[in-house]
């Protein structure tokens, strides 16, 4: 099961085991990283498994604070 604070852009998720909060993030109603609904902007894609073995892509949103943290994390790598 995916923890509510997990960035859904990491990995491919089983849709049958996602909590309600994760669905809000997949539908773009909340930040893909922290779950807030404020100041959202395009944040890439998250993926769930499709029954035929493929993946379904979801265009997700990210808040400005998490986008800034992501940029800082990427510079540190």
JSON list of N, CA and C in Angstrom, two decimals:
[
{"chain": "A", "resi": 1, "resn": "UNK", "atom": "N", "xyz": [0.84, -1.17, 0.00]},
{"chain": "A", "resi": 1, "resn": "UNK", "atom": "CA", "xyz": [0.00, 0.00, 0.00]},
{"chain": "A", "resi": 1, "resn": "UNK", "atom": "C", "xyz": [0.89, 1.24, 0.00]},
{"chain": "A", "resi": 2, "resn": "UNK", "atom": "N", "xyz": [0.45, 2.29, -0.66]},
{"chain": "A", "resi": 2, "resn": "UNK", "atom": "CA", "xyz": [1.22, 3.51, -0.74]},
{"chain": "A", "resi": 2, "resn": "UNK", "atom": "C", "xyz": [0.90, 4.40, 0.46]},
{"chain": "A", "resi": 3, "resn": "UNK", "atom": "N", "xyz": [1.95, 4.87, 1.14]},
{"chain": "A", "resi": 3, "resn": "UNK", "atom": "CA", "xyz": [1.76, 5.79, 2.25]},
{"chain": "A", "resi": 3, "resn": "UNK", "atom": "C", "xyz": [1.29, 7.13, 1.73]},
{"chain": "A", "resi": 4, "resn": "UNK", "atom": "N", "xyz": [0.46, 7.88, 2.49]},
{"chain": "A", "resi": 4, "resn": "UNK", "atom": "CA", "xyz": [-0.06, 9.15, 2.02]},
{"chain": "A", "resi": 4, "resn": "UNK", "atom": "C", "xyz": [1.02, 10.18, 1.67]},
{"chain": "A", "resi": 5, "resn": "UNK", "atom": "N", "xyz": [2.20, 10.09, 2.25]},
{"chain": "A", "resi": 5, "resn": "UNK", "atom": "CA", "xyz": [3.24, 11.07, 2.00]},
{"chain": "A", "resi": 5, "resn": "UNK", "atom": "C", "xyz": [4.19, 10.66, 0.88]},
{"chain": "A", "resi": 6, "resn": "UNK", "atom": "N", "xyz": [3.93, 9.55, 0.22]},
{"chain": "A", "resi": 6, "resn": "UNK", "atom": "CA", "xyz": [4.78, 9.06, -0.85]},
{"chain": "A", "resi": 6, "resn": "UNK", "atom": "C", "xyz": [4.56, 9.86, -2.13]},
{"chain": "A", "resi": 7, "resn": "UNK", "atom": "N", "xyz": [5.64, 10.20, -2.81]},
{"chain": "A", "resi": 7, "resn": "UNK", "atom": "CA", "xyz": [5.54, 10.87, -4.11]},
{"chain": "A", "resi": 7, "resn": "UNK", "atom": "C", "xyz": [5.09, 9.81, -5.12]},
{"chain": "A", "resi": 8, "resn": "UNK", "atom": "N", "xyz": [3.91, 9.96, -5.65]},
{"chain": "A", "resi": 8, "resn": "UNK", "atom": "CA", "xyz": [3.35, 8.96, -6.56]},
{"chain": "A", "resi": 8, "resn": "UNK", "atom": "C", "xyz": [4.06, 8.89, -7.90]},
{"chain": "A", "resi": 9, "resn": "UNK", "atom": "N", "xyz": [4.96, 9.82, -8.17]},
{"chain": "A", "resi": 9, "resn": "UNK", "atom": "CA", "xyz": [5.70, 9.75, -9.43]},
{"chain": "A", "resi": 9, "resn": "UNK", "atom": "C", "xyz": [6.78, 8.68, -9.38]},
{"chain": "A", "resi": 10, "resn": "UNK", "atom": "N", "xyz": [7.04, 8.13, -8.20]},
{"chain": "A", "resi": 10, "resn": "UNK", "atom": "CA", "xyz": [8.04, 7.07, -8.04]},
{"chain": "A", "resi": 10, "resn": "UNK", "atom": "C", "xyz": [7.39, 5.71, -8.22]},
{"chain": "A", "resi": 11, "resn": "UNK", "atom": "N", "xyz": [7.83, 4.96, -9.20]},
{"chain": "A", "resi": 11, "resn": "UNK", "atom": "CA", "xyz": [7.35, 3.60, -9.40]},
{"chain": "A", "resi": 11, "resn": "UNK", "atom": "C", "xyz": [6.01, 3.52, -10.12]},
{"chain": "A", "resi": 12, "resn": "UNK", "atom": "N", "xyz": [5.51, 2.30, -10.24]},
{"chain": "A", "resi": 12, "resn": "UNK", "atom": "CA", "xyz": [4.20, 2.02, -10.82]},
{"chain": "A", "resi": 12, "resn": "UNK", "atom": "C", "xyz": [3.35, 1.41, -9.71]},
{"chain": "A", "resi": 13, "resn": "UNK", "atom": "N", "xyz": [2.15, 1.94, -9.52]},
{"chain": "A", "resi": 13, "resn": "UNK", "atom": "CA", "xyz": [1.33, 1.57, -8.37]},
{"chain": "A", "resi": 13, "resn": "UNK", "atom": "C", "xyz": [0.16, 0.67, -8.74]},
{"chain": "A", "resi": 14, "resn": "UNK", "atom": "N", "xyz": [-0.18, -0.22, -7.82]},
{"chain": "A", "resi": 14, "resn": "UNK", "atom": "CA", "xyz": [-1.32, -1.11, -7.99]},
{"chain": "A", "resi": 14, "resn": "UNK", "atom": "C", "xyz": [-2.58, -0.33, -7.64]},
{"chain": "A", "resi": 15, "resn": "UNK", "atom": "N", "xyz": [-3.47, -0.08, -8.60]},
{"chain": "A", "resi": 15, "resn": "UNK", "atom": "CA", "xyz": [-4.65, 0.73, -8.33]},
{"chain": "A", "resi": 15, "resn": "UNK", "atom": "C", "xyz": [-5.60, 0.11, -7.31]},
{"chain": "A", "resi": 16, "resn": "UNK", "atom": "N", "xyz": [-5.54, -1.20, -7.13]},
{"chain": "A", "resi": 16, "resn": "UNK", "atom": "CA", "xyz": [-6.42, -1.85, -6.17]},
{"chain": "A", "resi": 16, "resn": "UNK", "atom": "C", "xyz": [-5.98, -1.64, -4.73]},
{"chain": "A", "resi": 17, "resn": "UNK", "atom": "N", "xyz": [-4.77, -1.14, -4.52]},
{"chain": "A", "resi": 17, "resn": "UNK", "atom": "CA", "xyz": [-4.26, -0.96, -3.17]},
{"chain": "A", "resi": 17, "resn": "UNK", "atom": "C", "xyz": [-3.90, 0.49, -2.84]},
{"chain": "A", "resi": 18, "resn": "UNK", "atom": "N", "xyz": [-4.43, 1.43, -3.61]},
{"chain": "A", "resi": 18, "resn": "UNK", "atom": "CA", "xyz": [-4.17, 2.85, -3.34]},
{"chain": "A", "resi": 18, "resn": "UNK", "atom": "C", "xyz": [-5.21, 3.40, -2.37]},
{"chain": "A", "resi": 19, "resn": "UNK", "atom": "N", "xyz": [-4.78, 4.13, -1.35]},
{"chain": "A", "resi": 19, "resn": "UNK", "atom": "CA", "xyz": [-5.75, 4.77, -0.45]},
{"chain": "A", "resi": 19, "resn": "UNK", "atom": "C", "xyz": [-6.44, 5.94, -1.15]},
{"chain": "A", "resi": 20, "resn": "UNK", "atom": "N", "xyz": [-7.54, 6.38, -0.59]},
{"chain": "A", "resi": 20, "resn": "UNK", "atom": "CA", "xyz": [-8.33, 7.49, -1.15]},
{"chain": "A", "resi": 20, "resn": "UNK", "atom": "C", "xyz": [-7.46, 8.71, -1.43]},
{"chain": "A", "resi": 21, "resn": "UNK", "atom": "N", "xyz": [-6.58, 9.06, -0.51]},
{"chain": "A", "resi": 21, "resn": "UNK", "atom": "CA", "xyz": [-5.72, 10.24, -0.68]},
{"chain": "A", "resi": 21, "resn": "UNK", "atom": "C", "xyz": [-4.88, 10.13, -1.96]},
{"chain": "A", "resi": 22, "resn": "UNK", "atom": "N", "xyz": [-4.41, 8.96, -2.28]},
{"chain": "A", "resi": 22, "resn": "UNK", "atom": "CA", "xyz": [-3.61, 8.78, -3.50]},
{"chain": "A", "resi": 22, "resn": "UNK", "atom": "C", "xyz": [-4.44, 9.03, -4.75]},
{"chain": "A", "resi": 23, "resn": "UNK", "atom": "N", "xyz": [-5.70, 8.67, -4.74]},
{"chain": "A", "resi": 23, "resn": "UNK", "atom": "CA", "xyz": [-6.56, 8.93, -5.89]},
{"chain": "A", "resi": 23, "resn": "UNK", "atom": "C", "xyz": [-6.76, 10.42, -6.10]},
{"chain": "A", "resi": 24, "resn": "UNK", "atom": "N", "xyz": [-6.87, 11.18, -5.02]},
{"chain": "A", "resi": 24, "resn": "UNK", "atom": "CA", "xyz": [-6.98, 12.64, -5.14]},
{"chain": "A", "resi": 24, "resn": "UNK", "atom": "C", "xyz": [-5.75, 13.19, -5.85]},
{"chain": "A", "resi": 25, "resn": "UNK", "atom": "N", "xyz": [-4.58, 12.63, -5.54]},
{"chain": "A", "resi": 25, "resn": "UNK", "atom": "CA", "xyz": [-3.33, 13.06, -6.16]},
{"chain": "A", "resi": 25, "resn": "UNK", "atom": "C", "xyz": [-3.28, 12.67, -7.63]},
{"chain": "A", "resi": 26, "resn": "UNK", "atom": "N", "xyz": [-3.74, 11.46, -7.95]},
{"chain": "A", "resi": 26, "resn": "UNK", "atom": "CA", "xyz": [-3.73, 11.01, -9.35]},
{"chain": "A", "resi": 26, "resn": "UNK", "atom": "C", "xyz": [-4.66, 11.86, -10.22]},
{"chain": "A", "resi": 27, "resn": "UNK", "atom": "N", "xyz": [-5.79, 12.27, -9.65]},
{"chain": "A", "resi": 27, "resn": "UNK", "atom": "CA", "xyz": [-6.75, 13.08, -10.40]},
{"chain": "A", "resi": 27, "resn": "UNK", "atom": "C", "xyz": [-6.34, 14.55, -10.46]},
{"chain": "A", "resi": 28, "resn": "UNK", "atom": "N", "xyz": [-5.23, 14.92, -9.86]},
{"chain": "A", "resi": 28, "resn": "UNK", "atom": "CA", "xyz": [-4.76, 16.30, -9.91]},
{"chain": "A", "resi": 28, "resn": "UNK", "atom": "C", "xyz": [-5.46, 17.24, -8.95]},
{"chain": "A", "resi": 29, "resn": "UNK", "atom": "N", "xyz": [-6.16, 16.69, -7.96]},
{"chain": "A", "resi": 29, "resn": "UNK", "atom": "CA", "xyz": [-6.86, 17.51, -6.98]},
{"chain": "A", "resi": 29, "resn": "UNK", "atom": "C", "xyz": [-5.98, 17.89, -5.81]},
{"chain": "A", "resi": 30, "resn": "UNK", "atom": "N", "xyz": [-4.82, 17.25, -5.70]},
{"chain": "A", "resi": 30, "resn": "UNK", "atom": "CA", "xyz": [-3.89, 17.50, -4.60]},
{"chain": "A", "resi": 30, "resn": "UNK", "atom": "C", "xyz": [-2.46, 17.31, -5.12]},
{"chain": "A", "resi": 31, "resn": "UNK", "atom": "N", "xyz": [-1.52, 17.90, -4.41]},
{"chain": "A", "resi": 31, "resn": "UNK", "atom": "CA", "xyz": [-0.11, 17.78, -4.78]},
{"chain": "A", "resi": 31, "resn": "UNK", "atom": "C", "xyz": [0.31, 16.32, -4.77]},
{"chain": "A", "resi": 32, "resn": "UNK", "atom": "N", "xyz": [1.01, 15.90, -5.80]},
{"chain": "A", "resi": 32, "resn": "UNK", "atom": "CA", "xyz": [1.46, 14.52, -5.93]},
{"chain": "A", "resi": 32, "resn": "UNK", "atom": "C", "xyz": [2.42, 14.13, -4.81]},
{"chain": "A", "resi": 33, "resn": "UNK", "atom": "N", "xyz": [3.08, 15.10, -4.22]},
{"chain": "A", "resi": 33, "resn": "UNK", "atom": "CA", "xyz": [4.08, 14.82, -3.20]},
{"chain": "A", "resi": 33, "resn": "UNK", "atom": "C", "xyz": [3.56, 14.95, -1.78]},
{"chain": "A", "resi": 34, "resn": "UNK", "atom": "N", "xyz": [2.92, 16.09, -1.46]},
{"chain": "A", "resi": 34, "resn": "UNK", "atom": "CA", "xyz": [2.53, 16.34, -0.06]},
{"chain": "A", "resi": 34, "resn": "UNK", "atom": "C", "xyz": [1.03, 16.25, 0.20]},
{"chain": "A", "resi": 35, "resn": "UNK", "atom": "N", "xyz": [0.22, 16.30, -0.84]},
{"chain": "A", "resi": 35, "resn": "UNK", "atom": "CA", "xyz": [-1.23, 16.17, -0.67]},
{"chain": "A", "resi": 35, "resn": "UNK", "atom": "C", "xyz": [-1.99, 17.46, -0.47]},
{"chain": "A", "resi": 36, "resn": "UNK", "atom": "N", "xyz": [-1.32, 18.62, -0.43]},
{"chain": "A", "resi": 36, "resn": "UNK", "atom": "CA", "xyz": [-2.06, 19.87, -0.29]},
{"chain": "A", "resi": 36, "resn": "UNK", "atom": "C", "xyz": [-2.75, 20.22, -1.60]},
{"chain": "A", "resi": 37, "resn": "UNK", "atom": "N", "xyz": [-3.72, 21.10, -1.52]},
{"chain": "A", "resi": 37, "resn": "UNK", "atom": "CA", "xyz": [-4.44, 21.50, -2.72]},
{"chain": "A", "resi": 37, "resn": "UNK", "atom": "C", "xyz": [-4.20, 22.94, -3.12]},
{"chain": "A", "resi": 38, "resn": "UNK", "atom": "N", "xyz": [-3.17, 23.55, -2.59]},
{"chain": "A", "resi": 38, "resn": "UNK", "atom": "CA", "xyz": [-2.91, 24.97, -2.82]},
{"chain": "A", "resi": 38, "resn": "UNK", "atom": "C", "xyz": [-1.78, 25.19, -3.82]},
{"chain": "A", "resi": 39, "resn": "UNK", "atom": "N", "xyz": [-1.97, 26.15, -4.73]},
{"chain": "A", "resi": 39, "resn": "UNK", "atom": "CA", "xyz": [-0.91, 26.54, -5.65]},
{"chain": "A", "resi": 39, "resn": "UNK", "atom": "C", "xyz": [-0.41, 25.43, -6.54]},
{"chain": "A", "resi": 40, "resn": "UNK", "atom": "N", "xyz": [-1.31, 24.65, -7.08]},
{"chain": "A", "resi": 40, "resn": "UNK", "atom": "CA", "xyz": [-0.91, 23.49, -7.90]},
{"chain": "A", "resi": 40, "resn": "UNK", "atom": "C", "xyz": [-0.50, 23.90, -9.30]},
{"chain": "A", "resi": 41, "resn": "UNK", "atom": "N", "xyz": [0.46, 23.18, -9.83]},
{"chain": "A", "resi": 41, "resn": "UNK", "atom": "CA", "xyz": [0.94, 23.38, -11.20]},
{"chain": "A", "resi": 41, "resn": "UNK", "atom": "C", "xyz": [1.30, 22.02, -11.77]},
{"chain": "A", "resi": 42, "resn": "UNK", "atom": "N", "xyz": [1.42, 21.90, -13.10]},
{"chain": "A", "resi": 42, "resn": "UNK", "atom": "CA", "xyz": [1.77, 20.60, -13.69]},
{"chain": "A", "resi": 42, "resn": "UNK", "atom": "C", "xyz": [3.02, 20.00, -13.04]},
{"chain": "A", "resi": 43, "resn": "UNK", "atom": "N", "xyz": [2.95, 18.71, -12.73]},
{"chain": "A", "resi": 43, "resn": "UNK", "atom": "CA", "xyz": [4.05, 18.07, -12.01]},
{"chain": "A", "resi": 43, "resn": "UNK", "atom": "C", "xyz": [4.50, 16.75, -12.61]},
{"chain": "A", "resi": 44, "resn": "UNK", "atom": "N", "xyz": [4.31, 16.56, -13.89]},
{"chain": "A", "resi": 44, "resn": "UNK", "atom": "CA", "xyz": [4.76, 15.32, -14.52]},
{"chain": "A", "resi": 44, "resn": "UNK", "atom": "C", "xyz": [3.68, 14.26, -14.53]},
{"chain": "A", "resi": 45, "resn": "UNK", "atom": "N", "xyz": [4.10, 13.00, -14.45]},
{"chain": "A", "resi": 45, "resn": "UNK", "atom": "CA", "xyz": [3.17, 11.89, -14.54]},
{"chain": "A", "resi": 45, "resn": "UNK", "atom": "C", "xyz": [3.43, 10.87, -13.44]},
{"chain": "A", "resi": 46, "resn": "UNK", "atom": "N", "xyz": [2.34, 10.22, -13.02]},
{"chain": "A", "resi": 46, "resn": "UNK", "atom": "CA", "xyz": [2.40, 9.07, -12.12]},
{"chain": "A", "resi": 46, "resn": "UNK", "atom": "C", "xyz": [1.79, 7.91, -12.90]},
{"chain": "A", "resi": 47, "resn": "UNK", "atom": "N", "xyz": [2.11, 6.69, -12.51]},
{"chain": "A", "resi": 47, "resn": "UNK", "atom": "CA", "xyz": [1.66, 5.52, -13.27]},
{"chain": "A", "resi": 47, "resn": "UNK", "atom": "C", "xyz": [1.02, 4.47, -12.37]},
{"chain": "A", "resi": 48, "resn": "UNK", "atom": "N", "xyz": [-0.06, 3.88, -12.89]},
{"chain": "A", "resi": 48, "resn": "UNK", "atom": "CA", "xyz": [-0.68, 2.73, -12.24]},
{"chain": "A", "resi": 48, "resn": "UNK", "atom": "C", "xyz": [-0.63, 1.55, -13.20]},
{"chain": "A", "resi": 49, "resn": "UNK", "atom": "N", "xyz": [-0.74, 0.36, -12.65]},
{"chain": "A", "resi": 49, "resn": "UNK", "atom": "CA", "xyz": [-0.73, -0.86, -13.46]},
{"chain": "A", "resi": 49, "resn": "UNK", "atom": "C", "xyz": [-2.08, -1.04, -14.11]},
{"chain": "A", "resi": 50, "resn": "UNK", "atom": "N", "xyz": [-2.07, -1.48, -15.36]},
{"chain": "A", "resi": 50, "resn": "UNK", "atom": "CA", "xyz": [-3.31, -1.80, -16.07]},
{"chain": "A", "resi": 50, "resn": "UNK", "atom": "C", "xyz": [-3.48, -3.31, -16.02]},
{"chain": "A", "resi": 51, "resn": "UNK", "atom": "N", "xyz": [-4.73, -3.80, -15.97]},
{"chain": "A", "resi": 51, "resn": "UNK", "atom": "CA", "xyz": [-4.95, -5.25, -15.91]},
{"chain": "A", "resi": 51, "resn": "UNK", "atom": "C", "xyz": [-4.27, -6.04, -17.04]},
{"chain": "A", "resi": 52, "resn": "UNK", "atom": "N", "xyz": [-4.05, -5.42, -18.19]},
{"chain": "A", "resi": 52, "resn": "UNK", "atom": "CA", "xyz": [-3.41, -6.16, -19.29]},
{"chain": "A", "resi": 52, "resn": "UNK", "atom": "C", "xyz": [-1.89, -6.21, -19.16]},
{"chain": "A", "resi": 53, "resn": "UNK", "atom": "N", "xyz": [-1.35, -5.65, -18.07]},
{"chain": "A", "resi": 53, "resn": "UNK", "atom": "CA", "xyz": [0.09, -5.69, -17.84]},
{"chain": "A", "resi": 53, "resn": "UNK", "atom": "C", "xyz": [0.80, -4.39, -18.19]},
{"chain": "A", "resi": 54, "resn": "UNK", "atom": "N", "xyz": [0.11, -3.48, -18.86]},
{"chain": "A", "resi": 54, "resn": "UNK", "atom": "CA", "xyz": [0.71, -2.19, -19.21]},
{"chain": "A", "resi": 54, "resn": "UNK", "atom": "C", "xyz": [0.60, -1.20, -18.06]},
{"chain": "A", "resi": 55, "resn": "UNK", "atom": "N", "xyz": [0.91, 0.04, -18.37]},
{"chain": "A", "resi": 55, "resn": "UNK", "atom": "CA", "xyz": [0.82, 1.10, -17.37]},
{"chain": "A", "resi": 55, "resn": "UNK", "atom": "C", "xyz": [-0.11, 2.21, -17.87]},
{"chain": "A", "resi": 56, "resn": "UNK", "atom": "N", "xyz": [-0.82, 2.83, -16.94]},
{"chain": "A", "resi": 56, "resn": "UNK", "atom": "CA", "xyz": [-1.65, 3.98, -17.24]},
{"chain": "A", "resi": 56, "resn": "UNK", "atom": "C", "xyz": [-0.97, 5.21, -16.67]},
{"chain": "A", "resi": 57, "resn": "UNK", "atom": "N", "xyz": [-0.80, 6.24, -17.51]},
{"chain": "A", "resi": 57, "resn": "UNK", "atom": "CA", "xyz": [-0.17, 7.47, -17.05]},
{"chain": "A", "resi": 57, "resn": "UNK", "atom": "C", "xyz": [-1.21, 8.49, -16.61]},
{"chain": "A", "resi": 58, "resn": "UNK", "atom": "N", "xyz": [-0.92, 9.17, -15.52]},
{"chain": "A", "resi": 58, "resn": "UNK", "atom": "CA", "xyz": [-1.79, 10.21, -14.97]},
{"chain": "A", "resi": 58, "resn": "UNK", "atom": "C", "xyz": [-1.01, 11.52, -14.93]},
{"chain": "A", "resi": 59, "resn": "UNK", "atom": "N", "xyz": [-1.54, 12.57, -15.54]},
{"chain": "A", "resi": 59, "resn": "UNK", "atom": "CA", "xyz": [-0.91, 13.89, -15.46]},
{"chain": "A", "resi": 59, "resn": "UNK", "atom": "C", "xyz": [-1.23, 14.45, -14.07]},
{"chain": "A", "resi": 60, "resn": "UNK", "atom": "N", "xyz": [-0.20, 14.60, -13.24]},
{"chain": "A", "resi": 60, "resn": "UNK", "atom": "CA", "xyz": [-0.39, 15.01, -11.84]},
{"chain": "A", "resi": 60, "resn": "UNK", "atom": "C", "xyz": [0.04, 16.46, -11.63]},
{"chain": "A", "resi": 61, "resn": "UNK", "atom": "N", "xyz": [-0.33, 16.98, -10.48]},
{"chain": "A", "resi": 61, "resn": "UNK", "atom": "CA", "xyz": [-0.02, 18.36, -10.09]},
{"chain": "A", "resi": 61, "resn": "UNK", "atom": "C", "xyz": [0.95, 18.35, -8.91]},
{"chain": "A", "resi": 62, "resn": "UNK", "atom": "N", "xyz": [1.71, 19.42, -8.78]},
{"chain": "A", "resi": 62, "resn": "UNK", "atom": "CA", "xyz": [2.63, 19.56, -7.65]},
{"chain": "A", "resi": 62, "resn": "UNK", "atom": "C", "xyz": [2.51, 21.00, -7.14]},
{"chain": "A", "resi": 63, "resn": "UNK", "atom": "N", "xyz": [2.63, 21.19, -5.83]},
{"chain": "A", "resi": 63, "resn": "UNK", "atom": "CA", "xyz": [2.55, 22.54, -5.27]},
{"chain": "A", "resi": 63, "resn": "UNK", "atom": "C", "xyz": [3.91, 23.22, -5.41]},
{"chain": "A", "resi": 64, "resn": "UNK", "atom": "N", "xyz": [3.92, 24.54, -5.32]},
{"chain": "A", "resi": 64, "resn": "UNK", "atom": "CA", "xyz": [5.16, 25.31, -5.50]},
{"chain": "A", "resi": 64, "resn": "UNK", "atom": "C", "xyz": [6.22, 24.92, -4.47]},
{"chain": "A", "resi": 65, "resn": "UNK", "atom": "N", "xyz": [5.81, 24.67, -3.23]},
{"chain": "A", "resi": 65, "resn": "UNK", "atom": "CA", "xyz": [6.78, 24.31, -2.19]},
{"chain": "A", "resi": 65, "resn": "UNK", "atom": "C", "xyz": [7.47, 22.99, -2.50]},
{"chain": "A", "resi": 66, "resn": "UNK", "atom": "N", "xyz": [6.72, 22.00, -2.94]},
{"chain": "A", "resi": 66, "resn": "UNK", "atom": "CA", "xyz": [7.32, 20.70, -3.28]},
{"chain": "A", "resi": 66, "resn": "UNK", "atom": "C", "xyz": [8.14, 20.78, -4.56]},
{"chain": "A", "resi": 67, "resn": "UNK", "atom": "N", "xyz": [7.72, 21.60, -5.51]},
{"chain": "A", "resi": 67, "resn": "UNK", "atom": "CA", "xyz": [8.49, 21.78, -6.74]},
{"chain": "A", "resi": 67, "resn": "UNK", "atom": "C", "xyz": [9.86, 22.37, -6.41]},
{"chain": "A", "resi": 68, "resn": "UNK", "atom": "N", "xyz": [9.86, 23.32, -5.49]},
{"chain": "A", "resi": 68, "resn": "UNK", "atom": "CA", "xyz": [11.13, 23.94, -5.07]},
{"chain": "A", "resi": 68, "resn": "UNK", "atom": "C", "xyz": [12.01, 22.91, -4.37]},
{"chain": "A", "resi": 69, "resn": "UNK", "atom": "N", "xyz": [11.42, 22.07, -3.50]},
{"chain": "A", "resi": 69, "resn": "UNK", "atom": "CA", "xyz": [12.19, 21.01, -2.81]},
{"chain": "A", "resi": 69, "resn": "UNK", "atom": "C", "xyz": [12.73, 20.00, -3.81]},
{"chain": "A", "resi": 70, "resn": "UNK", "atom": "N", "xyz": [11.92, 19.66, -4.83]},
{"chain": "A", "resi": 70, "resn": "UNK", "atom": "CA", "xyz": [12.37, 18.71, -5.87]},
{"chain": "A", "resi": 70, "resn": "UNK", "atom": "C", "xyz": [13.57, 19.28, -6.60]},
{"chain": "A", "resi": 71, "resn": "UNK", "atom": "N", "xyz": [13.52, 20.55, -6.96]},
{"chain": "A", "resi": 71, "resn": "UNK", "atom": "CA", "xyz": [14.62, 21.18, -7.66]},
{"chain": "A", "resi": 71, "resn": "UNK", "atom": "C", "xyz": [15.88, 21.20, -6.79]},
{"chain": "A", "resi": 72, "resn": "UNK", "atom": "N", "xyz": [15.71, 21.46, -5.50]},
{"chain": "A", "resi": 72, "resn": "UNK", "atom": "CA", "xyz": [16.86, 21.45, -4.57]},
{"chain": "A", "resi": 72, "resn": "UNK", "atom": "C", "xyz": [17.42, 20.05, -4.42]},
{"chain": "A", "resi": 73, "resn": "UNK", "atom": "N", "xyz": [16.53, 19.05, -4.32]},
{"chain": "A", "resi": 73, "resn": "UNK", "atom": "CA", "xyz": [16.97, 17.64, -4.20]},
{"chain": "A", "resi": 73, "resn": "UNK", "atom": "C", "xyz": [17.75, 17.22, -5.43]},
{"chain": "A", "resi": 74, "resn": "UNK", "atom": "N", "xyz": [17.30, 17.63, -6.62]},
{"chain": "A", "resi": 74, "resn": "UNK", "atom": "CA", "xyz": [17.97, 17.26, -7.85]},
{"chain": "A", "resi": 74, "resn": "UNK", "atom": "C", "xyz": [19.34, 17.90, -7.98]},
{"chain": "A", "resi": 75, "resn": "UNK", "atom": "N", "xyz": [19.50, 19.11, -7.47]},
{"chain": "A", "resi": 75, "resn": "UNK", "atom": "CA", "xyz": [20.80, 19.77, -7.51]},
{"chain": "A", "resi": 75, "resn": "UNK", "atom": "C", "xyz": [21.80, 19.09, -6.59]},
{"chain": "A", "resi": 76, "resn": "UNK", "atom": "N", "xyz": [21.31, 18.53, -5.46]},
{"chain": "A", "resi": 76, "resn": "UNK", "atom": "CA", "xyz": [22.17, 17.87, -4.49]},
{"chain": "A", "resi": 76, "resn": "UNK", "atom": "C", "xyz": [22.68, 16.52, -4.99]},
{"chain": "A", "resi": 77, "resn": "UNK", "atom": "N", "xyz": [21.96, 15.92, -5.95]},
{"chain": "A", "resi": 77, "resn": "UNK", "atom": "CA", "xyz": [22.34, 14.58, -6.45]},
{"chain": "A", "resi": 77, "resn": "UNK", "atom": "C", "xyz": [23.55, 14.64, -7.35]}
]
